[in-house]
Short mmCIF file of C-alpha atoms and ligand atoms in Angstrom, two decimals:
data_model
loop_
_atom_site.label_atom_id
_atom_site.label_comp_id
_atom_site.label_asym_id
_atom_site.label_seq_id
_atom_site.Cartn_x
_atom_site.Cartn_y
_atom_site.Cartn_z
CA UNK A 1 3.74 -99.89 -76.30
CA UNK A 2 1.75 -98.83 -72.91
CA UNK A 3 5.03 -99.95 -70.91
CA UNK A 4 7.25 -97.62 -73.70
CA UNK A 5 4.57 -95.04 -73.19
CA UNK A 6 5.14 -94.69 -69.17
CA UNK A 7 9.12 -94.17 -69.91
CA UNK A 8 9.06 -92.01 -73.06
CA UNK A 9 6.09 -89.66 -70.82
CA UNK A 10 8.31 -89.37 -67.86
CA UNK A 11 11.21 -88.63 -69.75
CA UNK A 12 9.59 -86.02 -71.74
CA UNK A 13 8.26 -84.16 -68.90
CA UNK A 14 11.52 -83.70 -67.00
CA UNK A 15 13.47 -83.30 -69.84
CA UNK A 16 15.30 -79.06 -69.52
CA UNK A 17 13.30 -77.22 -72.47
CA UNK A 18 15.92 -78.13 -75.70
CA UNK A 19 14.93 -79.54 -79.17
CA UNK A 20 15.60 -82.79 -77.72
CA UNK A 21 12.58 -82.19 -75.55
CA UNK A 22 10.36 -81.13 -78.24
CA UNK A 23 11.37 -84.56 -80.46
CA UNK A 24 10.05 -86.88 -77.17
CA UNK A 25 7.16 -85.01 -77.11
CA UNK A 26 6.51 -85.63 -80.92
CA UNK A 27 7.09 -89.09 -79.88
CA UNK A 28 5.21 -89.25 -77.51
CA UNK A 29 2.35 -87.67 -79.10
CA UNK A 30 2.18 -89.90 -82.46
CA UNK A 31 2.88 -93.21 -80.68
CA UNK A 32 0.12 -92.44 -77.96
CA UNK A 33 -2.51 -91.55 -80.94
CA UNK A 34 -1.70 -94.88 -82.62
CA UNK A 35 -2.24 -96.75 -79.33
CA UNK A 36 -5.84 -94.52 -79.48
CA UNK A 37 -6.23 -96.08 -82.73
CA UNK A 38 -4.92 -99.66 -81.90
CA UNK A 39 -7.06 -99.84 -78.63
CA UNK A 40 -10.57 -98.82 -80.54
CA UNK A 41 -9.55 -101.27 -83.01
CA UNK A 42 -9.10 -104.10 -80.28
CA UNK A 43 -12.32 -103.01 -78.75
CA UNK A 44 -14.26 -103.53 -81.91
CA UNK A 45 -12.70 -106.90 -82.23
CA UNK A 46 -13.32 -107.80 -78.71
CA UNK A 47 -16.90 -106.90 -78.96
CA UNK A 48 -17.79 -108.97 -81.99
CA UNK A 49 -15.68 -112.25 -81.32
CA UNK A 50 -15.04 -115.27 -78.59
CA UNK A 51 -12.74 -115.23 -75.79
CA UNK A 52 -10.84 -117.98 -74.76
CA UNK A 53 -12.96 -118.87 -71.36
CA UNK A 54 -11.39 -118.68 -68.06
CA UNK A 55 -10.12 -122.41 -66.37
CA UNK A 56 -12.62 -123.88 -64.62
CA UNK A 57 -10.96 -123.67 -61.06
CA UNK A 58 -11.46 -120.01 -60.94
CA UNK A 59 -13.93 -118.85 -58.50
CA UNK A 60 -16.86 -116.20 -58.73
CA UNK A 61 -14.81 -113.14 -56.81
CA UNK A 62 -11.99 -114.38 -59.43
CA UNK A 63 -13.81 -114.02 -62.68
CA UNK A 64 -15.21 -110.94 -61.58
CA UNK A 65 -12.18 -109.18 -60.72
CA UNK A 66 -10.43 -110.43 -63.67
CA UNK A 67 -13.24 -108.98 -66.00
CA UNK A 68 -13.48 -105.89 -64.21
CA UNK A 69 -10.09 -104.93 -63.97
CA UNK A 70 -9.83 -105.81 -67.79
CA UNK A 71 -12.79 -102.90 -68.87
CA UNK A 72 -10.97 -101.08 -66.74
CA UNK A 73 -7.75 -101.35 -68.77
CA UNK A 74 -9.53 -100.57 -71.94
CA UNK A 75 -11.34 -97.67 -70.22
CA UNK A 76 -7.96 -96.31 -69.32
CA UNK A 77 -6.33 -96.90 -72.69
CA UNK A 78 -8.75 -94.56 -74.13
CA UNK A 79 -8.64 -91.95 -71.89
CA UNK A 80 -5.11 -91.71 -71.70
CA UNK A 81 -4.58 -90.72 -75.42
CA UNK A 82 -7.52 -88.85 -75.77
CA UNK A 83 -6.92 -86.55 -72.29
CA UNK A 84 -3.10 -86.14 -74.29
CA UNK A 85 -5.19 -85.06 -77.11
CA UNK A 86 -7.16 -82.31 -75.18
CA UNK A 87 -3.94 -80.94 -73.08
CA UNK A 88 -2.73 -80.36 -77.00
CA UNK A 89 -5.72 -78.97 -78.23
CA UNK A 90 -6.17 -76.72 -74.95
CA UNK A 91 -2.46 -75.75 -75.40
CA UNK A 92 -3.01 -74.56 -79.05
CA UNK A 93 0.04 -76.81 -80.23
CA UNK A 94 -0.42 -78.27 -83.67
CA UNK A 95 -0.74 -81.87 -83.85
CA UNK A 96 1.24 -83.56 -86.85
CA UNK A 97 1.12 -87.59 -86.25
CA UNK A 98 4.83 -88.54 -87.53
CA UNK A 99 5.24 -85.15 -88.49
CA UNK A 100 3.07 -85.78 -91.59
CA UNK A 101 -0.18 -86.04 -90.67
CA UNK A 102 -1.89 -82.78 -89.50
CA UNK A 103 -4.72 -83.19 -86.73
CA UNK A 104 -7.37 -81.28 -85.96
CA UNK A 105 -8.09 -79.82 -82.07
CA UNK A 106 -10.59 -82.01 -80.41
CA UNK A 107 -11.43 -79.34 -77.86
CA UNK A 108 -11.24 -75.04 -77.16
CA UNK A 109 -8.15 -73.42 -76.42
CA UNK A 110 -7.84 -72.45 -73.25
CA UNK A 111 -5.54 -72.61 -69.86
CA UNK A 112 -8.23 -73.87 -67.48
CA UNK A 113 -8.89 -76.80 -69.68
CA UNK A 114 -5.61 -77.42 -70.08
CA UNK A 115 -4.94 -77.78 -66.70
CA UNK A 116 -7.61 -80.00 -65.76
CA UNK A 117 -6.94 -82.45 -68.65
CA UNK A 118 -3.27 -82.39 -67.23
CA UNK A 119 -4.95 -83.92 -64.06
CA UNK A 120 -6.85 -86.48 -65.61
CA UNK A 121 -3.53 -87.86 -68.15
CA UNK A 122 -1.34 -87.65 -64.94
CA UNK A 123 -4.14 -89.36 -62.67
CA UNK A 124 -4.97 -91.88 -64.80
CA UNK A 125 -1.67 -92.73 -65.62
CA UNK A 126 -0.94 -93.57 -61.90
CA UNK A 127 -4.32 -96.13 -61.82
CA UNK A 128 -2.91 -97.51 -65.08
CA UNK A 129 0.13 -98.38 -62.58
CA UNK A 130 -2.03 -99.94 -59.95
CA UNK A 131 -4.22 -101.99 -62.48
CA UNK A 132 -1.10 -103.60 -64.50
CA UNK A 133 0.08 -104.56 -60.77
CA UNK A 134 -2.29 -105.75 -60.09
CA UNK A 135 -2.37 -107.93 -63.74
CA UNK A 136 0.79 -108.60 -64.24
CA UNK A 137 0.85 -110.01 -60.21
CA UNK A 138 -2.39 -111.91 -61.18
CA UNK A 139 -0.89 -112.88 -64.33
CA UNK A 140 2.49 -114.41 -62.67
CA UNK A 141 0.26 -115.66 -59.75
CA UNK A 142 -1.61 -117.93 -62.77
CA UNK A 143 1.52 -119.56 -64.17
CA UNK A 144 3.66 -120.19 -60.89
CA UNK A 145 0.87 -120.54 -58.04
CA UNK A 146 -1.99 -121.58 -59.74
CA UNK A 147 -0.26 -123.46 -62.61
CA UNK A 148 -2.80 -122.85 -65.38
CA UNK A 149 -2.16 -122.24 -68.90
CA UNK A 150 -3.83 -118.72 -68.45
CA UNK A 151 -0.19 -117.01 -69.04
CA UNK A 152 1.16 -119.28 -71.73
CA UNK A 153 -2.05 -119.23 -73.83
CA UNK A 154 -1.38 -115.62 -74.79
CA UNK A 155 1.50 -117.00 -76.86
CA UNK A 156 0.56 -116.93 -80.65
CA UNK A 157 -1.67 -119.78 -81.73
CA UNK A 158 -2.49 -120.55 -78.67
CA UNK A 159 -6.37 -119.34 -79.49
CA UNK A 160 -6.98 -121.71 -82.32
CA UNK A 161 -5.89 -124.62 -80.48
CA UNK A 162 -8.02 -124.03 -77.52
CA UNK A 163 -10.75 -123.64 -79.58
CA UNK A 164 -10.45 -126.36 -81.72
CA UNK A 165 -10.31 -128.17 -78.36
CA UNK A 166 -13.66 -126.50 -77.17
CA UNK A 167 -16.03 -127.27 -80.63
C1 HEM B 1 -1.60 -94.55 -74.10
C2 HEM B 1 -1.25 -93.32 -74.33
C3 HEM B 1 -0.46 -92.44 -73.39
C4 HEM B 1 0.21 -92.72 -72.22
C5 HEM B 1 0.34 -94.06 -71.49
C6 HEM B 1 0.80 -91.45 -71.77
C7 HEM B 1 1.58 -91.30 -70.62
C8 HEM B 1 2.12 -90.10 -70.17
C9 HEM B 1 2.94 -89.94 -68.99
C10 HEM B 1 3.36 -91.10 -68.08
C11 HEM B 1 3.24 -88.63 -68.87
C12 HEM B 1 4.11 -88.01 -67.76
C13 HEM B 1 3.28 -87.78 -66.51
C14 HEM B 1 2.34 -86.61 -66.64
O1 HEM B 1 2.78 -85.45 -66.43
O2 HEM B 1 1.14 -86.80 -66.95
C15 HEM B 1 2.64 -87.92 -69.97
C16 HEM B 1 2.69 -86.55 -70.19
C17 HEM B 1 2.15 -85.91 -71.29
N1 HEM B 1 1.49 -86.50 -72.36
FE1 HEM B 1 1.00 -88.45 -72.49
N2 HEM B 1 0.48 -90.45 -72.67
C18 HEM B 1 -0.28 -91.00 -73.67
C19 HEM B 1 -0.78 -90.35 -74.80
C20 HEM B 1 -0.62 -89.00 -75.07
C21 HEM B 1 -1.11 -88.32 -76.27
C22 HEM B 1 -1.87 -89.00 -77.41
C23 HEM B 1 -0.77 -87.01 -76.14
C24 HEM B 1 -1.05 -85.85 -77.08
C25 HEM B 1 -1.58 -85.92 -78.28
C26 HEM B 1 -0.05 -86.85 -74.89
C27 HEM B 1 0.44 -85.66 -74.42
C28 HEM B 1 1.12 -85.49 -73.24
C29 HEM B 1 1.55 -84.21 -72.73
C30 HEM B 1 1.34 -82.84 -73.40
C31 HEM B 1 2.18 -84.46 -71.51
C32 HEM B 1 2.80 -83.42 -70.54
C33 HEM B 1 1.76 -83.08 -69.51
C34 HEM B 1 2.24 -82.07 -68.49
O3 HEM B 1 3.13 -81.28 -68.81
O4 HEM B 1 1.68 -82.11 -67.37
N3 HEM B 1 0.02 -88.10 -74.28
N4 HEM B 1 1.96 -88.86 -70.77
C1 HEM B 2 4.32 -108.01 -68.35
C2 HEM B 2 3.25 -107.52 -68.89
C3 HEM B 2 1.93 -108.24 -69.07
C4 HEM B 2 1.59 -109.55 -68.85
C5 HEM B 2 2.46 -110.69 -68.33
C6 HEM B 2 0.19 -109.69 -69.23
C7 HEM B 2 -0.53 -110.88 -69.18
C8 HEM B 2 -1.84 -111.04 -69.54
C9 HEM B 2 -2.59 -112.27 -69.47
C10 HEM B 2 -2.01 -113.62 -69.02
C11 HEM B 2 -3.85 -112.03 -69.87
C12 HEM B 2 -5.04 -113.02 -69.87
C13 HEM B 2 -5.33 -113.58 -71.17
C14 HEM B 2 -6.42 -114.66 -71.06
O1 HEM B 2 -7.50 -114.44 -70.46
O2 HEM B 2 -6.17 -115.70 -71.61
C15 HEM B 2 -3.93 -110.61 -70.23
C16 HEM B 2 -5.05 -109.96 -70.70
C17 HEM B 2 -5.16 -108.58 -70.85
N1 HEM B 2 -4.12 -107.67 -70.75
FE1 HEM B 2 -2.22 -108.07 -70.18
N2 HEM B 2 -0.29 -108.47 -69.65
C18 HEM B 2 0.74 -107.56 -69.56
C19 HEM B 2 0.68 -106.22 -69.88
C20 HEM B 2 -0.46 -105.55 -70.22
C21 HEM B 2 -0.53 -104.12 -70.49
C22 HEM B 2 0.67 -103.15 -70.48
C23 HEM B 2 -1.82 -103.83 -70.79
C24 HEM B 2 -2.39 -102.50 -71.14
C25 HEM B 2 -2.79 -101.65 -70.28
C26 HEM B 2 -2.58 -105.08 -70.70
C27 HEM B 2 -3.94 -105.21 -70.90
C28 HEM B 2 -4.64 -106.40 -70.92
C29 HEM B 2 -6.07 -106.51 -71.17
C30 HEM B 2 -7.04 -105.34 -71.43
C31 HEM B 2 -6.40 -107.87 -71.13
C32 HEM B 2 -7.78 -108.50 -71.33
C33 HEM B 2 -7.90 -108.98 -72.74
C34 HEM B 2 -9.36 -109.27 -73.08
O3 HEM B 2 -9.95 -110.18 -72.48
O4 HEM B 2 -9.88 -108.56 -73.94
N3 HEM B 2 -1.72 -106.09 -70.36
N4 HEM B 2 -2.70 -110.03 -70.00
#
């Protein structure tokens, strides 16, 4: 949905002003809310169960990097949707999720404001490009380099085996 996200963005934003522009924007709009919803969802999971842990091989500077680059995600995933949020509440544009589902303004109107949160949706979306190159290269370093099951275990079922395995 992230990946979809980056496309359906761009798209929108150098689309020439037509109804068709409006419609990505909609889009764009719901979908990113119900990744805002999706992601605080995951993070409540995340919080309160077990993670898989990492192959045994892996070394201090590894772990680390891997964990910290992973909050980073999340912290990212939030901000993202919710800096969208602000432009759109800066902007004065109503909000309708699906076109059915009227949202309220999480922030003044006003064109300083909306400025600035254009900065942060447009910077953050470029570190969200250097952290999933940075995964996805770590990721396909795992499976072909490495040769661990760190890539394959994110296939479903994979969880309850390992920990099965574990207790
Ligand atoms: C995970 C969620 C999201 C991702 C990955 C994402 C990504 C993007 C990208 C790549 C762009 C084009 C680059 C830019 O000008 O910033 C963009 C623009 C924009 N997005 Fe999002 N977005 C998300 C959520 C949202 C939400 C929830 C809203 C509003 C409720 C929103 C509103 C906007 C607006 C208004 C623009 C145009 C900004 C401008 O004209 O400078 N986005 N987004
Ligand atoms: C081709 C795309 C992708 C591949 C191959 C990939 C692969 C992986 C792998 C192998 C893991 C490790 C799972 C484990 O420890 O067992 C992982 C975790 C993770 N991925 Fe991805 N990923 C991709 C795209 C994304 C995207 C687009 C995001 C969102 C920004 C993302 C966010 C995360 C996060 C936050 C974790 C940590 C999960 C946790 O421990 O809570 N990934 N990914």
């Amino acid at each position: 949905m992230i990946l979809g996200m980056f496309v359906l963005g761009w798209i929108a934003v150098n689309y020439p002003m037509s109804p068709t522009k409006i419609k990505l924007f909609v889009w764009h709009k719901s979908l990113g809310i119900s990744i805002l919803i999706l992601v605080l969802l995951r993070i409540a999971w995340r919080l309160t169960d077990r993670t898989p842990a990492l192959p045994n091989h892996m070394r201090t500077w590894e772990r680390r990097l891997a964990h910290t680059s992973h909050m980073l995600m999340y912290l990212v995933m939030v901000t993202m949707p919710l800096s969208g949020w602000v432009i759109n509440s800066a902007a004065n544009f109503p909000l309708k999720l699906y076109g059915l589902i009227r949202l309220p303004n999480i922030a003044p109107a006003g064109k300083a404001l909306q400025t600035q949160a254009e900065l942060v949706h447009f910077t953050f979306f470029w570190i969200l490009v250097a952290l999933l190159l940075l995964h996805i290269g770590a990721a396909l370093w795992h499976h072909f380099v490495q040769r661990d099951e760190i890539l394959t275990r994110m296939l479903p079922g994979t969880t309850r085996r390992l920990r099965k395995a574990a207790d």
